[in-house]
XYZ file of C-alpha atoms in Angstrom:
654
model
C -25.381 -14.260 -5.175
C -28.590 -11.664 -6.419
C -26.731 -7.716 -6.086
C -29.385 -6.891 -5.038
C -28.986 -8.833 -1.424
C -26.273 -6.505 -0.897
C -26.963 -3.133 -0.372
C -23.740 -1.847 1.476
C -21.861 -3.445 -1.820
C -23.827 -0.415 -4.194
C -22.789 2.065 -1.576
C -19.856 1.727 -1.901
C -18.858 1.133 -5.350
C -20.227 4.444 -5.834
C -18.340 6.212 -3.457
C -15.710 4.466 -4.139
C -16.529 5.461 -7.472
C -16.206 9.521 -6.326
C -13.134 8.602 -4.795
C -11.508 8.184 -7.334
C -13.465 10.831 -9.519
C -11.536 13.515 -7.135
C -7.762 14.000 -8.987
C -10.365 14.766 -11.969
C -12.669 17.161 -10.119
C -10.440 18.125 -7.020
C -10.369 21.810 -9.004
C -15.090 22.396 -8.491
C -15.484 24.268 -5.297
C -17.278 22.940 -1.692
C -19.718 25.082 -2.119
C -20.638 23.748 -4.694
C -20.386 20.420 -4.286
C -22.420 20.203 -1.180
C -25.542 22.559 -3.039
C -25.607 19.903 -5.659
C -26.071 17.162 -3.281
C -28.638 19.160 -1.174
C -30.512 20.375 -4.459
C -29.963 16.408 -5.629
C -31.886 15.169 -2.729
C -34.869 17.884 -2.891
C -34.419 17.090 -6.488
C -35.160 13.453 -4.742
C -37.492 13.867 -2.132
C -39.645 16.035 -4.914
C -40.113 13.498 -7.057
C -41.007 10.822 -5.326
C -44.047 12.292 -4.158
C -45.049 13.514 -7.614
C -44.606 10.085 -8.999
C -46.192 8.227 -5.451
C -49.211 10.955 -6.017
C -49.651 9.979 -9.382
C -48.957 6.379 -8.954
C -46.513 6.507 -11.364
C -43.806 4.834 -9.854
C -43.251 2.029 -11.819
C -42.529 3.286 -14.607
C -40.463 6.047 -13.081
C -38.419 3.405 -11.211
C -35.423 3.613 -12.429
C -34.620 7.098 -11.479
C -34.004 6.872 -7.667
C -31.055 4.485 -7.827
C -30.158 6.998 -10.341
C -30.120 9.643 -8.381
C -29.103 8.038 -5.261
C -26.180 6.422 -6.625
C -25.653 10.447 -7.522
C -25.771 11.623 -4.648
C -22.984 8.836 -3.550
C -20.401 9.616 -6.024
C -20.444 13.675 -4.700
C -20.348 12.500 -0.915
C -16.691 11.018 -1.831
C -16.176 13.544 -3.771
C -16.622 15.973 -0.787
C -15.008 13.684 2.010
C -12.278 13.097 -0.446
C -12.022 17.453 -0.487
C -12.890 17.850 3.095
C -9.555 14.784 3.739
C -7.087 16.924 0.979
C -4.842 19.420 2.742
C -3.343 21.312 -0.161
C -7.505 22.703 0.047
C -6.030 24.196 4.068
C -5.801 27.501 3.720
C -3.227 27.552 6.881
C -1.360 24.094 5.543
C 2.680 24.919 5.044
C 1.996 24.414 1.812
C 0.662 27.792 1.377
C 3.457 29.332 3.286
C 4.893 31.408 0.598
C 6.825 33.102 3.242
C 11.113 32.516 4.551
C 10.045 30.041 8.215
C 13.098 30.642 9.907
C 11.498 27.590 13.230
C 8.677 26.188 13.852
C 7.015 24.257 16.905
C 6.002 20.197 16.418
C 4.432 17.739 18.304
C 6.193 14.282 17.966
C 3.521 11.558 17.371
C 5.952 8.759 16.132
C 7.975 7.205 17.840
C 12.181 6.924 16.002
C 12.813 4.545 12.685
C 16.239 4.205 12.479
C 17.311 4.936 8.848
C 21.241 4.468 8.222
C 22.255 7.365 9.186
C 19.800 9.174 10.601
C 16.830 8.728 12.996
C 12.705 9.318 11.333
C 9.906 10.518 13.395
C 6.641 11.988 12.404
C 5.490 16.046 14.131
C 2.640 18.014 13.518
C 2.966 21.916 12.601
C 1.279 23.306 15.744
C 3.324 27.373 14.923
C 5.856 28.991 12.620
C 7.936 31.194 13.053
C 7.124 33.402 10.038
C 7.122 37.177 8.625
C 8.844 38.336 11.704
C 6.340 36.411 13.711
C 4.991 33.520 15.576
C 1.793 32.381 14.544
C -0.093 29.114 13.274
C 0.094 26.683 10.962
C -1.031 23.190 9.981
C 1.599 19.876 8.577
C 3.004 16.992 8.957
C 6.506 16.811 8.498
C 8.713 14.124 8.612
C 11.810 14.701 10.165
C 15.454 13.396 10.079
C 17.560 13.830 13.707
C 20.522 12.676 14.681
C 20.414 13.036 18.398
C 22.071 10.655 21.365
C 18.441 10.495 23.375
C 15.252 9.386 20.915
C 12.708 11.219 20.303
C 8.509 9.909 22.601
C 5.475 10.838 21.031
C 3.723 13.647 23.429
C 7.303 15.719 22.456
C 6.467 19.039 21.997
C 10.090 20.422 20.307
C 11.477 23.873 19.029
C 13.109 22.870 15.579
C 15.240 25.367 13.483
C 15.022 25.841 9.202
C 12.028 25.444 6.736
C 10.786 21.915 5.884
C 11.322 21.090 2.988
C 8.944 19.758 0.456
C 9.344 15.762 -0.318
C 10.442 15.972 -4.370
C 8.651 14.076 -7.370
C 10.761 10.907 -8.841
C 13.698 11.732 -10.721
C 14.131 9.091 -13.888
C 11.309 7.295 -15.413
C 9.966 4.728 -13.396
C 10.879 5.173 -10.522
C 8.436 4.962 -6.725
C 6.632 7.710 -6.657
C 7.395 8.536 -2.950
C 6.164 12.455 -2.680
C 2.640 10.262 -4.110
C 3.089 7.606 -2.103
C 3.814 10.734 1.072
C 0.740 13.017 -0.363
C -1.767 10.716 0.120
C -0.986 9.950 4.070
C -0.450 13.292 4.314
C 3.312 14.381 4.552
C 3.659 16.074 1.843
C 7.443 18.036 3.381
C 10.682 15.995 4.760
C 13.182 18.634 7.322
C 16.319 16.819 7.423
C 17.649 19.071 10.910
C 20.416 17.432 12.529
C 20.958 18.234 16.549
C 19.004 21.988 15.375
C 16.452 22.039 17.976
C 15.255 21.585 21.371
C 12.864 19.512 23.464
C 10.404 22.027 25.187
C 7.947 19.122 27.361
C 5.362 16.954 27.533
C 2.114 17.300 26.258
C -1.461 14.387 26.393
C -3.132 15.787 22.901
C -3.957 12.098 21.875
C -4.268 10.342 25.635
C -5.524 6.789 23.519
C -2.662 6.673 21.251
C 0.215 8.026 23.596
C -0.531 5.236 26.259
C -0.873 2.007 22.996
C 2.315 3.849 22.042
C 3.944 3.950 25.095
C 2.787 -0.316 25.360
C 3.876 -1.650 22.533
C 7.778 0.522 23.309
C 7.465 -1.398 26.314
C 6.918 -4.216 25.148
C 8.931 -4.495 22.213
C 11.998 -3.786 25.302
C 10.696 -7.007 26.999
C 11.192 -8.901 23.519
C 14.267 -7.780 23.658
C 15.958 -8.406 26.444
C 13.940 -12.670 26.459
C 14.969 -13.259 23.723
C 17.830 -14.394 22.515
C 18.363 -14.773 18.341
C 17.602 -11.580 16.824
C 15.602 -12.977 13.639
C 12.970 -14.394 16.226
C 12.653 -10.919 17.773
C 11.937 -9.380 14.612
C 9.969 -12.018 13.794
C 7.598 -11.017 17.110
C 7.522 -7.286 16.826
C 6.600 -8.041 13.314
C 3.802 -10.522 13.952
C 2.159 -10.186 17.612
C 2.831 -6.404 17.199
C 2.476 -5.360 13.163
C 6.247 -3.802 13.662
C 7.377 -4.298 9.940
C 9.560 -1.873 9.989
C 12.295 -2.917 12.387
C 12.449 -6.440 10.196
C 15.740 -6.377 7.781
C 15.912 -6.784 4.879
C 17.928 -10.046 4.588
C 14.730 -11.003 6.250
C 11.936 -9.215 4.444
C 13.270 -11.407 1.207
C 13.278 -14.481 2.711
C 9.407 -13.985 3.913
C 8.299 -12.902 0.270
C 10.497 -15.430 -1.879
C 8.528 -17.700 0.654
C 5.155 -15.934 -0.180
C 5.263 -15.696 3.567
C 5.341 -11.778 4.171
C 1.400 -11.789 4.713
C 1.073 -13.194 7.941
C 3.714 -10.972 9.162
C 1.320 -7.581 7.963
C -1.239 -8.314 11.210
C -4.932 -7.930 9.872
C -8.047 -10.759 9.454
C -6.261 -13.098 10.342
C -4.500 -12.298 13.911
C -7.442 -10.943 14.552
C -10.516 -13.523 13.661
C -7.192 -15.614 16.523
C -8.232 -12.843 18.943
C -12.221 -12.425 17.994
C -12.807 -17.087 17.805
C -10.882 -17.491 21.400
C -13.558 -15.625 22.814
C -16.150 -18.277 21.389
C -14.924 -21.095 22.582
C -16.095 -21.122 25.865
C -18.198 -18.828 25.736
C -20.932 -18.791 23.047
C -23.088 -15.196 22.891
C -26.030 -16.905 21.761
C -26.476 -18.908 24.318
C -26.624 -15.889 26.963
C -29.250 -13.564 27.875
C -29.736 -9.983 25.450
C -27.775 -8.502 28.998
C -25.009 -11.038 28.827
C -24.391 -11.039 25.677
C -24.835 -7.221 25.353
C -22.083 -6.985 27.630
C -19.675 -9.798 26.786
C -19.555 -8.961 22.682
C -19.218 -4.930 24.553
C -15.802 -6.460 25.223
C -15.146 -8.139 22.986
C -15.442 -5.534 20.128
C -13.213 -2.722 22.422
C -10.340 -5.843 23.284
C -10.701 -5.981 18.772
C -9.931 -2.653 19.545
C -7.365 -2.257 21.879
C -5.947 -5.112 19.845
C -5.970 -2.442 17.175
C -4.113 0.399 18.601
C -1.592 -1.168 19.778
C -0.104 -2.966 16.711
C -0.433 0.976 14.689
C -4.063 0.353 13.351
C -2.811 -0.158 9.597
C -5.236 -0.589 7.154
C -5.250 -4.374 7.013
C -5.966 -4.801 10.646
C -8.609 -1.333 10.802
C -10.119 -3.508 8.222
C -10.716 -6.744 10.282
C -11.306 -4.644 13.566
C -14.314 -2.857 11.711
C -16.039 -6.230 9.944
C -15.118 -8.102 12.848
C -17.062 -5.384 15.668
C -19.728 -5.133 12.896
C -19.811 -8.868 13.524
C -20.575 -8.662 16.921
C -22.658 -5.367 16.938
C -25.390 -7.562 13.996
C -25.022 -10.659 17.410
C -25.984 -8.827 19.793
C -29.870 -9.250 18.526
C -28.627 -12.631 17.503
C -27.984 -12.202 14.127
C -26.189 -13.650 11.029
C -24.894 -10.439 9.211
C -23.938 -11.744 5.422
C -19.730 -11.598 5.269
C -20.640 -9.324 2.051
C -22.434 -6.410 3.556
C -20.416 -6.764 6.706
C -17.588 -6.848 4.817
C -19.094 -3.748 2.450
C -19.228 -1.671 4.641
C -16.424 -2.824 6.689
C -15.182 -0.334 3.326
C -17.633 1.925 3.509
C -16.641 3.398 7.047
C -13.229 3.817 6.916
C -13.248 5.534 3.561
C -15.998 7.982 5.249
C -13.030 8.707 7.860
C -9.584 8.437 5.741
C -10.833 8.540 1.920
C -6.980 8.064 0.723
C -7.236 4.511 2.378
C -8.457 3.260 -0.984
C -4.999 4.488 -3.165
C -3.099 2.226 0.077
C -1.740 -0.946 0.168
C -2.596 -2.714 2.637
C -6.034 -1.577 2.527
C -6.209 -3.405 -1.169
C -4.936 -6.765 -0.708
C -6.568 -6.734 2.859
C -10.196 -6.413 1.022
C -9.427 -7.952 -2.689
C -7.540 -11.332 -0.884
C -10.417 -12.061 1.716
C -12.960 -11.490 -1.312
C -10.650 -14.032 -3.023
C -11.276 -16.474 -0.237
C -14.738 -15.920 0.929
C -15.824 -16.040 -3.825
C -13.150 -18.962 -5.156
C -11.862 -21.564 -2.045
C -15.564 -22.316 -1.983
C -15.031 -23.157 -5.585
C -11.485 -24.818 -5.219
C -12.751 -26.681 -2.659
C -15.978 -28.965 -4.555
C -13.269 -29.618 -7.156
C -11.883 -32.611 -4.752
C -11.755 -33.111 -1.182
C -9.718 -35.883 -0.127
C -11.405 -37.937 2.911
C -8.281 -38.044 5.263
C -8.911 -35.784 7.751
C -5.152 -34.722 7.848
C -5.072 -34.189 4.281
C -8.064 -32.286 3.911
C -7.032 -29.644 6.624
C -3.906 -29.481 4.187
C -6.585 -29.224 1.328
C -8.445 -26.476 2.450
C -4.974 -24.214 3.853
C -4.209 -25.324 0.719
C -7.408 -23.693 -0.776
C -7.325 -20.130 1.232
C -3.899 -19.373 0.253
C -4.809 -20.238 -4.123
C -7.585 -18.220 -3.897
C -6.098 -15.956 -1.857
C -3.098 -15.471 -4.702
C -5.318 -15.976 -7.277
C -7.062 -12.379 -6.094
C -3.892 -10.806 -5.497
C -1.819 -11.424 -8.575
C -2.318 -8.417 -10.116
C -1.291 -5.828 -7.460
C 1.487 -8.028 -5.725
C 2.906 -7.941 -9.854
C 2.097 -4.296 -10.493
C 3.514 -3.376 -6.651
C 6.231 -5.222 -6.199
C 6.987 -7.333 -9.222
C 7.531 -10.964 -8.019
C 5.925 -13.919 -7.901
C 6.795 -16.058 -5.141
C 7.088 -19.767 -6.761
C 6.353 -21.879 -3.816
C 3.249 -20.422 -1.999
C 1.395 -23.498 -1.671
C 4.436 -24.361 0.295
C 4.609 -22.026 2.664
C 0.947 -21.150 3.025
C 1.378 -24.795 4.766
C 3.836 -23.755 7.160
C 2.978 -19.850 7.286
C -0.970 -20.052 8.290
C -0.382 -22.878 11.407
C 2.812 -21.494 12.216
C 0.966 -17.740 12.500
C -1.607 -19.757 15.017
C 0.465 -21.240 16.769
C 3.283 -17.728 17.847
C 0.032 -16.097 17.975
C -1.182 -18.547 20.795
C 1.766 -18.565 22.965
C 3.370 -14.477 21.961
C 0.114 -13.013 22.808
C -0.047 -14.502 26.613
C 3.281 -13.901 26.450
C 2.477 -9.929 26.027
C 0.113 -9.796 28.679
C 2.665 -12.115 30.945
C 6.013 -11.116 30.385
C 5.627 -8.905 33.410
C 6.218 -12.111 36.107
C 9.751 -13.490 35.519
C 8.476 -17.212 35.715
C 5.738 -17.521 33.683
C 7.017 -14.443 31.308
C 9.566 -16.190 31.256
C 8.676 -19.972 30.004
C 6.205 -18.243 28.036
C 8.554 -16.319 25.972
C 11.494 -19.526 25.434
C 8.393 -21.078 23.812
C 7.077 -18.044 22.012
C 10.699 -17.670 20.459
C 10.879 -21.444 19.339
C 8.020 -22.028 17.590
C 9.429 -18.836 15.416
C 12.763 -19.773 15.316
C 11.157 -22.923 14.138
C 9.003 -21.359 11.496
C 11.967 -19.276 10.383
C 14.467 -22.569 9.937
C 11.359 -23.194 7.418
C 10.586 -20.240 5.635
C 14.084 -19.772 4.803
C 14.557 -23.248 3.731
C 11.170 -22.741 1.709
C 13.001 -19.067 0.168
C 16.194 -21.049 -0.775
C 14.381 -24.132 -3.037
C 15.430 -23.840 -7.275
C 13.076 -21.321 -8.745
C 11.137 -19.407 -5.254
C 10.522 -16.303 -7.376
C 10.269 -14.401 -10.562
C 10.773 -11.529 -10.430
C 10.407 -8.503 -12.799
C 6.969 -8.672 -13.285
C 5.170 -5.558 -14.432
C 1.523 -5.266 -14.928
C 0.240 -1.560 -15.254
C -3.047 0.179 -14.457
C -4.662 -0.603 -17.272
C -4.213 -4.226 -16.740
C -4.707 -5.133 -13.388
C -8.577 -3.339 -13.906
C -8.401 -6.572 -17.111
C -7.201 -8.740 -14.726
C -10.675 -7.957 -12.353
C -12.241 -7.965 -15.393
C -11.657 -11.242 -16.419
C -11.358 -12.881 -13.711
C -15.070 -11.660 -12.230
C -15.816 -12.905 -16.077
C -15.004 -16.637 -15.136
C -16.650 -16.463 -11.848
C -20.392 -15.404 -13.624
C -19.254 -18.327 -15.659
C -19.187 -20.887 -13.517
C -22.150 -19.471 -11.735
C -24.266 -18.855 -14.473
C -22.594 -20.567 -18.051
C -23.681 -18.416 -21.093
C -22.483 -18.824 -24.540
C -22.978 -15.003 -24.841
C -20.505 -14.798 -21.205
C -17.889 -17.141 -23.214
C -17.492 -15.404 -26.008
C -16.581 -12.332 -24.704
C -13.567 -13.932 -21.972
C -12.394 -15.472 -25.238
C -12.357 -11.925 -27.066
C -11.315 -10.196 -24.459
C -8.525 -12.565 -23.947
C -6.958 -12.431 -27.654
C -7.364 -8.518 -27.572
C -5.611 -8.928 -24.450
C -2.788 -10.470 -26.582
C -2.671 -8.233 -28.592
C -2.218 -4.977 -26.806
C 1.468 -7.195 -25.166
C 2.656 -7.537 -29.094
C 2.134 -4.320 -30.106
C 5.209 -2.721 -27.296
C 7.387 -5.504 -29.745
C 5.881 -4.371 -32.709
C 6.457 -1.084 -32.500
C 9.740 -0.440 -30.553
C 12.173 2.068 -31.174
C 14.200 1.032 -34.358
C 16.584 3.653 -32.834
C 19.212 3.901 -30.475
C 18.439 5.708 -26.538
C 21.046 5.979 -24.329
C 19.284 6.278 -20.548
C 21.586 8.340 -18.655
C 20.283 8.604 -15.171
C 20.176 11.293 -11.771
C 21.813 9.968 -9.075
C 22.487 11.936 -5.637
C 25.984 10.245 -5.508
C 27.844 8.719 -8.931
C 25.762 8.082 -11.600
C 23.761 5.219 -14.238
C 23.484 5.139 -17.789
C 21.704 2.541 -20.117
C 22.353 2.016 -24.793
C 18.876 0.189 -26.412
C 20.085 -1.434 -28.813
C 18.059 -3.786 -30.985
C 16.248 -5.236 -27.775
C 19.600 -4.747 -26.471
C 20.577 -3.277 -23.613
C 24.605 -2.103 -21.889
C 24.687 -0.727 -19.639
C 27.135 0.279 -17.091
C 27.013 1.475 -13.179
C 28.790 3.747 -10.892
C 26.991 3.975 -7.670
C 26.167 2.347 -4.713
C 23.516 -0.360 -5.480
C 20.830 0.996 -2.564
C 20.889 4.133 -5.241
C 20.649 1.461 -8.713
C 18.455 -0.689 -7.216
C 15.431 2.645 -6.264
C 16.480 5.182 -9.387
C 17.187 2.764 -12.174
C 16.781 -0.856 -11.649
C 12.595 -0.276 -11.875
C 13.075 1.971 -15.560
C 15.974 -0.882 -16.681
C 12.896 -3.861 -15.805
C 9.778 -2.642 -17.291
C 11.887 -2.239 -20.005
C 11.671 -5.945 -20.550
C 14.695 -6.704 -22.110
C 16.284 -9.989 -21.801
C 19.682 -9.665 -23.448
C 21.670 -7.428 -21.106
C 25.400 -6.254 -21.574
C 27.775 -4.528 -19.671
C 29.248 -1.449 -22.092
C 33.277 -0.404 -21.980
C 34.742 0.799 -20.020
C 37.691 3.223 -21.747
C 40.989 4.644 -18.947
C 42.159 8.153 -20.510
C 44.552 10.018 -18.938
C 42.588 13.506 -18.872
C 39.032 11.518 -17.990
C 36.900 8.408 -18.731
C 35.587 7.035 -21.434
C 32.982 4.651 -22.144
C 32.093 3.396 -25.732
C 29.201 2.613 -26.942
C 27.661 0.130 -29.318
C 27.234 3.143 -32.371
C 30.409 4.640 -31.981
C 29.331 7.478 -29.996
C 32.532 7.832 -26.917
C 31.145 9.419 -22.890
C 34.013 11.456 -21.534
C 33.864 12.353 -18.049
C 34.817 14.920 -17.371
C 34.625 17.202 -13.766
C 32.128 19.291 -15.261
C 30.137 16.316 -16.462
C 29.247 14.430 -19.039
C 30.278 15.488 -22.870
C 28.575 13.301 -26.351
C 31.514 12.565 -29.158
C 29.145 11.307 -32.093
C 30.317 10.147 -34.946
C 30.603 12.535 -38.245
C 27.601 10.753 -40.283
C 25.122 10.893 -36.969
C 22.563 13.174 -35.241
C 20.578 12.532 -32.072
C 18.232 13.966 -29.765
C 18.321 15.714 -25.964
C 15.430 15.298 -23.596
C 15.853 15.848 -19.983
C 12.803 14.066 -17.312
C 10.224 16.347 -15.683
C 7.047 16.232 -14.068
C 6.427 12.264 -15.332
C 7.331 13.349 -19.009
C 10.886 13.548 -21.454
C 10.900 17.050 -22.282
C 13.466 18.402 -25.542
C 16.482 20.419 -25.150
C 19.529 22.085 -27.364
C 21.697 20.184 -27.735
C 24.637 20.022 -25.784
C 28.154 19.756 -25.191
C 27.859 18.889 -21.662
C 25.449 17.746 -19.514
C 25.649 17.923 -15.814
C 25.709 14.852 -13.935
C 22.643 14.951 -11.055
C 20.772 17.581 -12.259
C 18.466 15.538 -14.147
C 17.502 12.213 -16.054
C 18.763 12.218 -19.821
C 17.625 10.879 -22.947
C 19.295 10.396 -26.023
C 18.475 9.815 -29.312
C 20.547 8.510 -31.868
C 19.052 8.774 -36.206
């Protein structure tokens, strides 16, 4: 593979560099960036004229791609600036007056939460400073209305939205950053403090598909009897994974089959390939071919809208659309160019997609399959047709797993041990469910046909669930507590790239570079163990209700929890698992008349009183106190009492 043969791949890489550099240069004014972009093109044109007129092109050839790539980096910065809501002066984040209420448009379906119902709304107007004025922004609202909200509802909400807070504990998931990258900076617990004023149709196409999706989900609820089958049908056919309960979601994640529940290239490819079974476009005349392929493109995007336009389905729909457009002229485009162009189009539309986990996994998995799977197939290709089919599916799963492993470890911290076995079930299972489930959705209104197809779809899903749950129950089905930081993710892909390069072009220099890199990475992994602090460390986590405490001493971790499991797993467990300490014990609790007392291994006592936590240290022991704020530990003056729930604290004993 020659890099120069894939121009869109080059364009994509430098455009992505601009997006990734935006946080560093976000303070630059837009006019300045536009001026630099325009000036760059003027210099490019003048230099090209001068070089051509003086026949100096061979000598200065390297200048032109450098200038062009610089313009792509600037374009990435500019599109990121335009997408950043902090640069909108009318955004709610810039409103300093007291907001007494606001007019908003519902854009998301009801999403059930443990104690409320969540919706996404767009701001239209706010009541601030004793007047109604326009404002923009997206808010996550949580209500308890008896009648749910629908996309298109225009509602008046009392009160002011609150900015989504950042993490309050070390290594806690940064939900604030996650939502900001999706364009959401505020949330509001509104209860029943709102009024539906009417309905409007600002997004008629999107609203139509949301209503259609809801209708199809209602029909699934009526036709399917098995609750787990309903959840899988909604996820696999309609992309609604939020309906999955935690037990079922964990089962699929443990078995390594979660990827089939995310509507992606597999699902769109099945629909795309279905039309090619009956009519071959290259056999049609130019007009009929254009009409036929245009119809396929419309149907693909209709399905993408129906499933909620997730990053993975947008990637697949864009890529297949590019391939269909090329086939209108009877061309077979390079798959790598099609992938790069689809990513470039999506990132121009929304540069923040580059941070979406679904976007990253979708493209990395596809590239892994295209680059690694052919190598694996060459190792062994059985003569038996059944074995060959199983091996082909296994190599696809293995290639995708090799490529996506660092991202899975970075975001989810687990590795499914039996992923090869689950792929032998998941891929054929998804194909069968799509083959029967899509016709079910099309004909579900017709009682006899719809019921028959629904019964068959449910039966296939129940069998599918049985096999996946059986894989989950196998001993050692998953490895947990795997952590890779961002640097290690980049390093993994660098090593993987060197391995592929070495396979295609065996050279001693590449081999020695790879071995040296692995050696220094090994040293990098050993450094934390060699530099592990010798001091005893007490961590007190910030909890909304209750508390959790860790005490670390000589590579042993002592814990005490007095909070619900959900809070512990969300706020305390990430930091505990990240420490990588295998020896864990419980802190001893002493019940006294006046208070609960925790006895630490170093002899210090923690007294739990109504007013807070009191640290009583041995006479010979001193300690330093820190609080967690803005992502760092900030030194505090030693206090007699710590206010539990106000902040996370760290106590370092000498």
